[in-house]
Amino acid sequence: MDITTLKTAAHDFRYLLNRNYPRRAALTLVGNRYQFTVAERDLLQRGVFARKDSERKNKKIPISALYQAPLAIDGHNVLITLESALKGLPLILADDGFIRDIARAARGYAPGAFTMEALNLICDTLRRHRPLDIIFLLDSPVSRSGELAAKARRFLSEYVLKGSVQAVPVPEKILSGFPGAVATSDSAIIEDVAKVFDLAGHIIRYRLGSKNIIRLR
């Protein structure tokens, strides 16, 4: 994966998006031009945005704003990103300021060797900043979500964090209408909420290090 070529392709993709080219068509055009693999196209898809979309970064809040405020966590989104970081897989620092994985793991995800470490990092981080109440949401259609919910509940209890863990069919319905901050890097959810905290990104930056983060600017 050549970073110089990726940055050139990102520039071209960004140029087309800023001129209102359809996203899928622009990605196909740029990907074909540079003969990119699926993984390289995923980097562009998850990391490059039009100028108007990059303004999502204005919704980001600092971790200090979590104190005594309600917080909803997009569970699988945060866990998959953190577990990718723990595995040493590539991550992308996107144009909108959020750190994202490129693992394509959502459909095939199941709790594994790194899940407990990721949950520990999440709860230890939140313990230091004390949200008022936490709603930790998981996608119930994803494999072993009930088992994962039980583990997450134990972690909340052990860290004396007030909140609940729910496995629901469509977490986005709850997250999009949540009145407080939402911890996610899902661009569709970010569009629908007023305040976003990049929980996985914060932990990666300040607890795990940024050596696997790819920057396309």
PDB file of C-alpha atoms in Angstrom:
ATOM      1  CA  MET A   1       0.000   0.000   0.000  1.00  0.00           C
ATOM      2  CA  ASP A   2       1.864   3.059  -1.294  1.00  0.00           C
ATOM      3  CA  ILE A   3       1.008   6.127   0.811  1.00  0.00           C
ATOM      4  CA  THR A   4       2.166   8.642  -1.801  1.00  0.00           C
ATOM      5  CA  THR A   5      -0.157   7.131  -4.417  1.00  0.00           C
ATOM      6  CA  LEU A   6      -2.991   6.945  -1.879  1.00  0.00           C
ATOM      7  CA  LYS A   7      -2.602  10.645  -1.085  1.00  0.00           C
ATOM      8  CA  THR A   8      -2.648  11.528  -4.785  1.00  0.00           C
ATOM      9  CA  ALA A   9      -5.772   9.418  -5.294  1.00  0.00           C
ATOM     10  CA  ALA A  10      -7.367  10.983  -2.202  1.00  0.00           C
ATOM     11  CA  HIS A  11      -6.729  14.423  -3.692  1.00  0.00           C
ATOM     12  CA  ASP A  12      -8.444  13.369  -6.934  1.00  0.00           C
ATOM     13  CA  PHE A  13     -11.381  11.791  -5.080  1.00  0.00           C
ATOM     14  CA  ARG A  14     -11.786  14.885  -2.901  1.00  0.00           C
ATOM     15  CA  TYR A  15     -11.690  17.106  -5.999  1.00  0.00           C
ATOM     16  CA  LEU A  16     -14.559  15.183  -7.586  1.00  0.00           C
ATOM     17  CA  LEU A  17     -16.629  15.144  -4.382  1.00  0.00           C
ATOM     18  CA  ASN A  18     -16.224  18.901  -3.961  1.00  0.00           C
ATOM     19  CA  ARG A  19     -17.693  19.280  -7.441  1.00  0.00           C
ATOM     20  CA  ASN A  20     -20.736  17.186  -6.536  1.00  0.00           C
ATOM     21  CA  TYR A  21     -19.805  14.009  -8.392  1.00  0.00           C
ATOM     22  CA  PRO A  22     -21.793  11.025  -7.049  1.00  0.00           C
ATOM     23  CA  ARG A  23     -19.674   9.383  -4.362  1.00  0.00           C
ATOM     24  CA  ARG A  24     -19.882   5.823  -5.681  1.00  0.00           C
ATOM     25  CA  ALA A  25     -19.120   6.823  -9.262  1.00  0.00           C
ATOM     26  CA  ALA A  26     -16.201   9.015  -8.165  1.00  0.00           C
ATOM     27  CA  LEU A  27     -14.739   6.202  -6.051  1.00  0.00           C
ATOM     28  CA  THR A  28     -15.015   3.756  -8.954  1.00  0.00           C
ATOM     29  CA  LEU A  29     -13.378   6.228 -11.325  1.00  0.00           C
ATOM     30  CA  VAL A  30     -10.447   6.964  -9.011  1.00  0.00           C
ATOM     31  CA  GLY A  31     -10.062   3.366  -7.862  1.00  0.00           C
ATOM     32  CA  ASN A  32      -9.932   2.101 -11.433  1.00  0.00           C
ATOM     33  CA  ARG A  33      -7.505   4.801 -12.504  1.00  0.00           C
ATOM     34  CA  TYR A  34      -5.002   3.776  -9.832  1.00  0.00           C
ATOM     35  CA  GLN A  35      -5.865   0.052 -10.048  1.00  0.00           C
ATOM     36  CA  PHE A  36      -6.599  -0.013  -6.331  1.00  0.00           C
ATOM     37  CA  THR A  37      -7.414  -3.090  -4.291  1.00  0.00           C
ATOM     38  CA  VAL A  38     -10.612  -3.369  -2.253  1.00  0.00           C
ATOM     39  CA  ALA A  39      -8.679  -2.344   0.888  1.00  0.00           C
ATOM     40  CA  GLU A  40      -7.264   0.757  -0.808  1.00  0.00           C
ATOM     41  CA  ARG A  41     -10.717   1.754  -2.055  1.00  0.00           C
ATOM     42  CA  ASP A  42     -12.033   1.270   1.484  1.00  0.00           C
ATOM     43  CA  LEU A  43      -9.416   3.727   2.738  1.00  0.00           C
ATOM     44  CA  LEU A  44     -10.733   6.353   0.344  1.00  0.00           C
ATOM     45  CA  GLN A  45     -14.368   5.531   1.088  1.00  0.00           C
ATOM     46  CA  ARG A  46     -13.954   5.779   4.860  1.00  0.00           C
ATOM     47  CA  GLY A  47     -11.418   8.581   4.937  1.00  0.00           C
ATOM     48  CA  VAL A  48     -12.102  11.136   2.208  1.00  0.00           C
ATOM     49  CA  PHE A  49     -15.062  13.516   2.203  1.00  0.00           C
ATOM     50  CA  ALA A  50     -16.286  16.621   0.439  1.00  0.00           C
ATOM     51  CA  ARG A  51     -15.613  19.918   2.161  1.00  0.00           C
ATOM     52  CA  LYS A  52     -19.232  20.229   3.307  1.00  0.00           C
ATOM     53  CA  ASP A  53     -19.144  16.749   4.880  1.00  0.00           C
ATOM     54  CA  SER A  54     -15.836  17.426   6.604  1.00  0.00           C
ATOM     55  CA  GLU A  55     -17.637  20.088   8.637  1.00  0.00           C
ATOM     56  CA  ARG A  56     -18.945  17.190  10.748  1.00  0.00           C
ATOM     57  CA  LYS A  57     -15.827  17.741  12.848  1.00  0.00           C
ATOM     58  CA  ASN A  58     -17.608  20.767  14.321  1.00  0.00           C
ATOM     59  CA  LYS A  59     -19.921  18.338  16.134  1.00  0.00           C
ATOM     60  CA  LYS A  60     -17.030  16.718  18.012  1.00  0.00           C
ATOM     61  CA  ILE A  61     -16.848  17.404  21.720  1.00  0.00           C
ATOM     62  CA  PRO A  62     -13.829  17.078  24.040  1.00  0.00           C
ATOM     63  CA  ILE A  63     -13.749  14.327  26.625  1.00  0.00           C
ATOM     64  CA  SER A  64     -14.175  16.905  29.396  1.00  0.00           C
ATOM     65  CA  ALA A  65     -17.723  17.523  28.100  1.00  0.00           C
ATOM     66  CA  LEU A  66     -18.727  13.984  29.116  1.00  0.00           C
ATOM     67  CA  TYR A  67     -18.658  14.796  32.827  1.00  0.00           C
ATOM     68  CA  GLN A  68     -22.137  14.408  34.342  1.00  0.00           C
ATOM     69  CA  ALA A  69     -23.718  14.309  30.881  1.00  0.00           C
ATOM     70  CA  PRO A  70     -25.644  11.448  29.222  1.00  0.00           C
ATOM     71  CA  LEU A  71     -23.685   9.330  26.736  1.00  0.00           C
ATOM     72  CA  ALA A  72     -24.828   6.754  24.178  1.00  0.00           C
ATOM     73  CA  ILE A  73     -22.218   4.369  22.777  1.00  0.00           C
ATOM     74  CA  ASP A  74     -22.427   2.786  19.331  1.00  0.00           C
ATOM     75  CA  GLY A  75     -21.026  -0.428  20.767  1.00  0.00           C
ATOM     76  CA  HIS A  76     -19.949  -2.479  17.777  1.00  0.00           C
ATOM     77  CA  ASN A  77     -18.612   0.593  15.981  1.00  0.00           C
ATOM     78  CA  VAL A  78     -16.364   1.540  18.898  1.00  0.00           C
ATOM     79  CA  LEU A  79     -15.294  -2.028  19.677  1.00  0.00           C
ATOM     80  CA  ILE A  80     -14.383  -2.935  16.093  1.00  0.00           C
ATOM     81  CA  THR A  81     -12.253   0.199  15.731  1.00  0.00           C
ATOM     82  CA  LEU A  82     -10.463  -0.433  19.029  1.00  0.00           C
ATOM     83  CA  GLU A  83      -9.918  -4.109  18.311  1.00  0.00           C
ATOM     84  CA  SER A  84      -8.479  -3.215  14.895  1.00  0.00           C
ATOM     85  CA  ALA A  85      -6.024  -0.899  16.653  1.00  0.00           C
ATOM     86  CA  LEU A  86      -5.099  -3.574  19.197  1.00  0.00           C
ATOM     87  CA  LYS A  87      -4.449  -6.032  16.345  1.00  0.00           C
ATOM     88  CA  GLY A  88      -2.154  -3.528  14.631  1.00  0.00           C
ATOM     89  CA  LEU A  89      -4.416  -3.183  11.585  1.00  0.00           C
ATOM     90  CA  PRO A  90      -4.414   0.018   9.501  1.00  0.00           C
ATOM     91  CA  LEU A  91      -6.662   2.872  10.612  1.00  0.00           C
ATOM     92  CA  ILE A  92      -7.582   6.039   8.768  1.00  0.00           C
ATOM     93  CA  LEU A  93      -7.687   9.586  10.113  1.00  0.00           C
ATOM     94  CA  ALA A  94     -10.553  10.859   7.995  1.00  0.00           C
ATOM     95  CA  ASP A  95     -11.103  14.335   6.584  1.00  0.00           C
ATOM     96  CA  ASP A  96     -13.870  14.882   9.155  1.00  0.00           C
ATOM     97  CA  GLY A  97     -11.436  14.286  12.026  1.00  0.00           C
ATOM     98  CA  PHE A  98     -12.653  10.817  13.067  1.00  0.00           C
ATOM     99  CA  ILE A  99     -10.452   7.728  13.271  1.00  0.00           C
ATOM    100  CA  ARG A 100     -11.948   4.736  11.469  1.00  0.00           C
ATOM    101  CA  ASP A 101     -11.023   1.121  10.873  1.00  0.00           C
ATOM    102  CA  ILE A 102     -11.000  -0.438   7.423  1.00  0.00           C
ATOM    103  CA  ALA A 103     -11.502  -3.990   8.650  1.00  0.00           C
ATOM    104  CA  ARG A 104     -14.906  -4.669   7.009  1.00  0.00           C
ATOM    105  CA  ALA A 105     -15.575  -6.633  10.185  1.00  0.00           C
ATOM    106  CA  ALA A 106     -19.110  -5.563  11.084  1.00  0.00           C
ATOM    107  CA  ARG A 107     -21.004  -8.463   9.520  1.00  0.00           C
ATOM    108  CA  GLY A 108     -18.583 -11.185  10.573  1.00  0.00           C
ATOM    109  CA  TYR A 109     -17.743  -9.731  13.978  1.00  0.00           C
ATOM    110  CA  ALA A 110     -17.792 -11.881  17.098  1.00  0.00           C
ATOM    111  CA  PRO A 111     -16.191 -11.281  20.510  1.00  0.00           C
ATOM    112  CA  GLY A 112     -12.604 -12.498  20.492  1.00  0.00           C
ATOM    113  CA  ALA A 113      -9.216 -12.292  22.158  1.00  0.00           C
ATOM    114  CA  PHE A 114      -9.085  -8.478  22.056  1.00  0.00           C
ATOM    115  CA  THR A 115     -12.668  -7.762  23.119  1.00  0.00           C
ATOM    116  CA  MET A 116     -12.021  -7.803  26.856  1.00  0.00           C
ATOM    117  CA  GLU A 117      -9.071  -5.456  26.463  1.00  0.00           C
ATOM    118  CA  ALA A 118     -11.190  -3.088  24.369  1.00  0.00           C
ATOM    119  CA  LEU A 119     -14.004  -3.103  26.953  1.00  0.00           C
ATOM    120  CA  ASN A 120     -11.468  -2.471  29.701  1.00  0.00           C
ATOM    121  CA  LEU A 121     -10.055   0.533  27.816  1.00  0.00           C
ATOM    122  CA  ILE A 122     -13.544   1.943  27.231  1.00  0.00           C
ATOM    123  CA  CYS A 123     -14.636   1.627  30.851  1.00  0.00           C
ATOM    124  CA  ASP A 124     -11.342   2.819  32.310  1.00  0.00           C
ATOM    125  CA  THR A 125     -11.478   5.915  30.099  1.00  0.00           C
ATOM    126  CA  LEU A 126     -15.084   6.675  31.042  1.00  0.00           C
ATOM    127  CA  ARG A 127     -14.406   6.043  34.743  1.00  0.00           C
ATOM    128  CA  ARG A 128     -12.005   8.978  34.699  1.00  0.00           C
ATOM    129  CA  HIS A 129     -14.564  11.358  33.182  1.00  0.00           C
ATOM    130  CA  ARG A 130     -17.810  10.170  34.785  1.00  0.00           C
ATOM    131  CA  PRO A 131     -20.718  10.511  32.358  1.00  0.00           C
ATOM    132  CA  LEU A 132     -24.067  10.920  34.098  1.00  0.00           C
ATOM    133  CA  ASP A 133     -25.577   7.850  32.469  1.00  0.00           C
ATOM    134  CA  ILE A 134     -24.370   5.484  29.739  1.00  0.00           C
ATOM    135  CA  ILE A 135     -26.413   3.591  27.173  1.00  0.00           C
ATOM    136  CA  PHE A 136     -24.207   0.986  25.490  1.00  0.00           C
ATOM    137  CA  LEU A 137     -25.993  -0.241  22.357  1.00  0.00           C
ATOM    138  CA  LEU A 138     -25.158  -3.361  20.374  1.00  0.00           C
ATOM    139  CA  ASP A 139     -26.566  -4.701  17.096  1.00  0.00           C
ATOM    140  CA  SER A 140     -28.583  -7.776  18.067  1.00  0.00           C
ATOM    141  CA  PRO A 141     -28.324  -9.329  14.552  1.00  0.00           C
ATOM    142  CA  VAL A 142     -24.519  -9.494  14.948  1.00  0.00           C
ATOM    143  CA  SER A 143     -23.222 -12.853  16.175  1.00  0.00           C
ATOM    144  CA  ARG A 144     -23.083 -13.395  19.968  1.00  0.00           C
ATOM    145  CA  SER A 145     -24.409  -9.932  20.791  1.00  0.00           C
ATOM    146  CA  GLY A 146     -26.222 -11.257  23.853  1.00  0.00           C
ATOM    147  CA  GLU A 147     -22.995 -12.730  25.193  1.00  0.00           C
ATOM    148  CA  LEU A 148     -21.156  -9.479  24.491  1.00  0.00           C
ATOM    149  CA  ALA A 149     -23.890  -7.464  26.217  1.00  0.00           C
ATOM    150  CA  ALA A 150     -23.500  -9.571  29.363  1.00  0.00           C
ATOM    151  CA  LYS A 151     -19.742  -8.970  29.379  1.00  0.00           C
ATOM    152  CA  ALA A 152     -20.195  -5.230  28.862  1.00  0.00           C
ATOM    153  CA  ARG A 153     -22.655  -5.105  31.787  1.00  0.00           C
ATOM    154  CA  ARG A 154     -20.066  -6.749  34.033  1.00  0.00           C
ATOM    155  CA  PHE A 155     -17.474  -4.174  33.021  1.00  0.00           C
ATOM    156  CA  LEU A 156     -19.833  -1.265  33.740  1.00  0.00           C
ATOM    157  CA  SER A 157     -20.558  -2.753  37.148  1.00  0.00           C
ATOM    158  CA  GLU A 158     -16.892  -3.408  37.968  1.00  0.00           C
ATOM    159  CA  TYR A 159     -15.972   0.172  37.071  1.00  0.00           C
ATOM    160  CA  VAL A 160     -18.987   1.532  38.981  1.00  0.00           C
ATOM    161  CA  LEU A 161     -20.350   3.254  35.893  1.00  0.00           C
ATOM    162  CA  LYS A 162     -24.050   4.055  35.870  1.00  0.00           C
ATOM    163  CA  GLY A 163     -25.755   2.806  32.747  1.00  0.00           C
ATOM    164  CA  SER A 164     -27.268  -0.029  30.765  1.00  0.00           C
ATOM    165  CA  VAL A 165     -26.282  -2.317  27.907  1.00  0.00           C
ATOM    166  CA  GLN A 166     -28.839  -3.248  25.271  1.00  0.00           C
ATOM    167  CA  ALA A 167     -28.685  -5.438  22.178  1.00  0.00           C
ATOM    168  CA  VAL A 168     -31.304  -4.049  19.795  1.00  0.00           C
ATOM    169  CA  PRO A 169     -32.186  -4.732  16.142  1.00  0.00           C
ATOM    170  CA  VAL A 170     -31.417  -1.204  14.895  1.00  0.00           C
ATOM    171  CA  PRO A 171     -29.254   0.850  17.310  1.00  0.00           C
ATOM    172  CA  GLU A 172     -29.270   3.752  14.849  1.00  0.00           C
ATOM    173  CA  LYS A 173     -32.918   4.476  15.678  1.00  0.00           C
ATOM    174  CA  ILE A 174     -31.998   5.144  19.308  1.00  0.00           C
ATOM    175  CA  LEU A 175     -28.662   6.806  18.627  1.00  0.00           C
ATOM    176  CA  SER A 176     -30.032   9.234  16.050  1.00  0.00           C
ATOM    177  CA  GLY A 177     -32.600  10.589  18.482  1.00  0.00           C
ATOM    178  CA  PHE A 178     -30.394  10.587  21.569  1.00  0.00           C
ATOM    179  CA  PRO A 179     -30.446  13.939  23.418  1.00  0.00           C
ATOM    180  CA  GLY A 180     -26.854  13.762  24.694  1.00  0.00           C
ATOM    181  CA  ALA A 181     -23.498  12.935  23.141  1.00  0.00           C
ATOM    182  CA  VAL A 182     -23.077   9.844  20.970  1.00  0.00           C
ATOM    183  CA  ALA A 183     -19.812   7.885  20.832  1.00  0.00           C
ATOM    184  CA  THR A 184     -19.404   6.721  17.234  1.00  0.00           C
ATOM    185  CA  SER A 185     -17.467   7.265  14.028  1.00  0.00           C
ATOM    186  CA  ASP A 186     -20.363   6.177  11.805  1.00  0.00           C
ATOM    187  CA  SER A 187     -20.809   9.047   9.351  1.00  0.00           C
ATOM    188  CA  ALA A 188     -24.551   8.438   8.888  1.00  0.00           C
ATOM    189  CA  ILE A 189     -25.188   8.660  12.631  1.00  0.00           C
ATOM    190  CA  ILE A 190     -22.925  11.701  12.975  1.00  0.00           C
ATOM    191  CA  GLU A 191     -25.095  13.491  10.422  1.00  0.00           C
ATOM    192  CA  ASP A 192     -28.173  12.936  12.599  1.00  0.00           C
ATOM    193  CA  VAL A 193     -26.883  13.998  16.020  1.00  0.00           C
ATOM    194  CA  ALA A 194     -25.809  17.287  17.573  1.00  0.00           C
ATOM    195  CA  LYS A 195     -22.834  16.134  19.664  1.00  0.00           C
ATOM    196  CA  VAL A 196     -20.342  13.360  18.951  1.00  0.00           C
ATOM    197  CA  PHE A 197     -17.419  11.992  20.924  1.00  0.00           C
ATOM    198  CA  ASP A 198     -14.840   9.909  19.057  1.00  0.00           C
ATOM    199  CA  LEU A 199     -14.342   7.467  21.927  1.00  0.00           C
ATOM    200  CA  ALA A 200     -12.313   4.923  19.973  1.00  0.00           C
ATOM    201  CA  GLY A 201     -10.227   7.682  18.402  1.00  0.00           C
ATOM    202  CA  HIS A 202      -9.509   9.245  21.796  1.00  0.00           C
ATOM    203  CA  ILE A 203      -8.356   5.925  23.260  1.00  0.00           C
ATOM    204  CA  ILE A 204      -6.191   5.177  20.226  1.00  0.00           C
ATOM    205  CA  ARG A 205      -4.539   8.596  20.349  1.00  0.00           C
ATOM    206  CA  TYR A 206      -3.915   8.747  24.093  1.00  0.00           C
ATOM    207  CA  ARG A 207      -3.682   5.119  25.210  1.00  0.00           C
ATOM    208  CA  LEU A 208      -2.557   3.009  22.261  1.00  0.00           C
ATOM    209  CA  GLY A 209      -0.505   5.316  20.040  1.00  0.00           C
ATOM    210  CA  SER A 210      -0.985   6.369  16.440  1.00  0.00           C
ATOM    211  CA  LYS A 211       1.637   4.376  14.519  1.00  0.00           C
ATOM    212  CA  ASN A 212      -0.995   2.506  12.450  1.00  0.00           C
ATOM    213  CA  ILE A 213      -2.982   5.609  11.499  1.00  0.00           C
ATOM    214  CA  ILE A 214      -2.912   6.567   7.823  1.00  0.00           C
ATOM    215  CA  ARG A 215      -3.315  10.253   6.998  1.00  0.00           C
ATOM    216  CA  LEU A 216      -4.378  11.162   3.475  1.00  0.00           C
ATOM    217  CA  ARG A 217      -3.654  14.891   3.618  1.00  0.00           C
TER     218      ARG A 217
END
